[in-house]
Structure formats: structure tokens, C-alpha cells
Amino acid sequence: MNQLTQAQLKSIAVDCCGRLLAAREGIELFNEPFRHVVIDNFFPDDFAKACLDAFPGIDAPVWEQANDPDIEVKFRTAWKSEFDIPDGILPAVRILNSAPFVLAMSQVMGIKKIIPDPYFTGGGLNVTMRGGLLDVHVDGNYHDATGLNRRLNALVYLNPNWQEEWGGEFGVYDAEGEVCLKKVAPLYNRLVIFDSHDKSFHGLPDPVNFPEDEPRRSIILYYYTVEARPASQIVVDEPHSALWKKRNLLDKRGSKTRNFT
């Protein structure tokens, strides 16, 4: 795919926003057990393929590995700014962090004054190899660099040959993280956005069965507000990291809260 002009990229962004704003209650947009939206064929075909083609191989030096066998076995990038993003993936990130898209997401998800994260703390590219997993958990709530409150996660899956026996579905759990109420397949070019709070339990706790040469791939970005989460979404008042079911709702250090700056 040739380099896009600003006008071309804006046109694609407008189309993506339209797809998001057209999400229908009970079909693409859901309120239970927490608000989430699932949009298929999100990017134009050639645009999505450019992202897949630019996705780094697992041998690239960009990956950090999480290897806690009971709760998290995966790879992710450690972007510090947009200058770390591969050229073929940067246009997608620009759209997902653009003002039109953030405003559309705000409208659909019912959260005002959302902003993206220019530091990409925890965000970027994710890879789960065969045997990898992500225990049921709720995400961290606080952004050290800005002091903002985590509110939304957005994912775009890039798995063109996915088959059901591969597993790796995004599991949506009840407010206690006990029962999986829904599984969302990690289909190619599928966008998922969901509320991030202390009761939005999610994960893929069963080891994935993807082929050795075709890992589970996704782009993941996070969004924040100055305003705190509603009281109904708060279990832990203080800043905390991800809290894991298999760790009795403690973080990787065995704590409920964490130090922050």
C-alpha cells in the first residue's frame, strides 16, 4: 500500500467513525456485563493488510516478554512515542487516536472528554504464541504520566486465518470474574472497544492453540479521562495495576494497590 496523503487518511478515518457510530444495540453494541462494541471489517481491506504486513515477526527486537505461567504469557511492544511505531501500522494508530475517532468513541461508549495516550503506556502491539494465555483480570486504573483515569480499551485483531479450534477468544466475564458470559473471536480486522473498570473482567485464560508460525496478533490502545470512574465501577479507590483472578485479585507483586507518581 502506497503512503497515504492526509486527505486519504482523513477519508478512511471518517469511514471508520461512521462504522463505529452505526453500531446497533444488541448487534454490535452491548451493555452487559459491561459496555462493549464489536465492529467487523473495520479498516478497508488494503489498509488492514498493510498493518498485517508491517507487523513485526516474533524475532524482531521490539518485543518485551511477559512470562508468568499462571497469569500472563505473551509478548508486547514497549513504544514510548509514535516514533517507535512501524511505518505500516502508524496510519492505523493515527486513526484510532484521532480527534474524530475519539469523539465517535465517546458518543458510542457514553464517556465524555476522552483522550488517547501519547506515551502508549502498556499499549501497542501484542502477540500470543501457542501455549500463551492471559488470566481473567481487571486492568490498572491510573496513568502515571498524566494522573488520568483509565476508561477504555480498543483492540484491532489481525488474524486472517483464525479457526475456532485455535482458541484465543476474548472472554467477557461477570462482575466477579467467575463466569465467562461471552467469547469474542479474534477475527481479522475486527475492532473491539470496552469499558475498563474494576468490574470489567476479561481475559483468555485457556492456553491458545494457534499454529507455531501464526501467532495471535492485535493492536491495543488505551484511553483516559480527567473525571474519575463512576462510583459503581470502583472497587479499589487507590491506583492499582492489573488485578488477577488467579492471584486472588492482587497484582503481580501481591498487592492490591501500588505506588504512583
JSON list of C-alpha atoms in Angstrom, two decimals, residues 7 13 28 33 58 82 88 95 104 111 163:
[
{"chain": "A", "resi": 7, "resn": "ALA", "atom": "CA", "xyz": [-6.77, 13.67, 2.63]},
{"chain": "A", "resi": 13, "resn": "ALA", "atom": "CA", "xyz": [-10.89, 7.89, 9.40]},
{"chain": "A", "resi": 28, "resn": "GLU", "atom": "CA", "xyz": [-22.57, -4.61, 17.59]},
{"chain": "A", "resi": 33, "resn": "PRO", "atom": "CA", "xyz": [-21.86, -7.32, 31.62]},
{"chain": "A", "resi": 58, "resn": "ILE", "atom": "CA", "xyz": [8.48, -12.56, 16.84]},
{"chain": "A", "resi": 82, "resn": "GLU", "atom": "CA", "xyz": [4.68, 7.45, 17.91]},
{"chain": "A", "resi": 88, "resn": "GLY", "atom": "CA", "xyz": [2.79, 0.40, 8.03]},
{"chain": "A", "resi": 95, "resn": "ILE", "atom": "CA", "xyz": [-6.85, 6.97, 13.12]},
{"chain": "A", "resi": 104, "resn": "ALA", "atom": "CA", "xyz": [-17.14, 8.95, 17.96]},
{"chain": "A", "resi": 111, "resn": "ILE", "atom": "CA", "xyz": [-17.94, 8.66, 28.27]},
{"chain": "A", "resi": 163, "resn": "GLN", "atom": "CA", "xyz": [-10.17, -21.06, 13.17]}
]
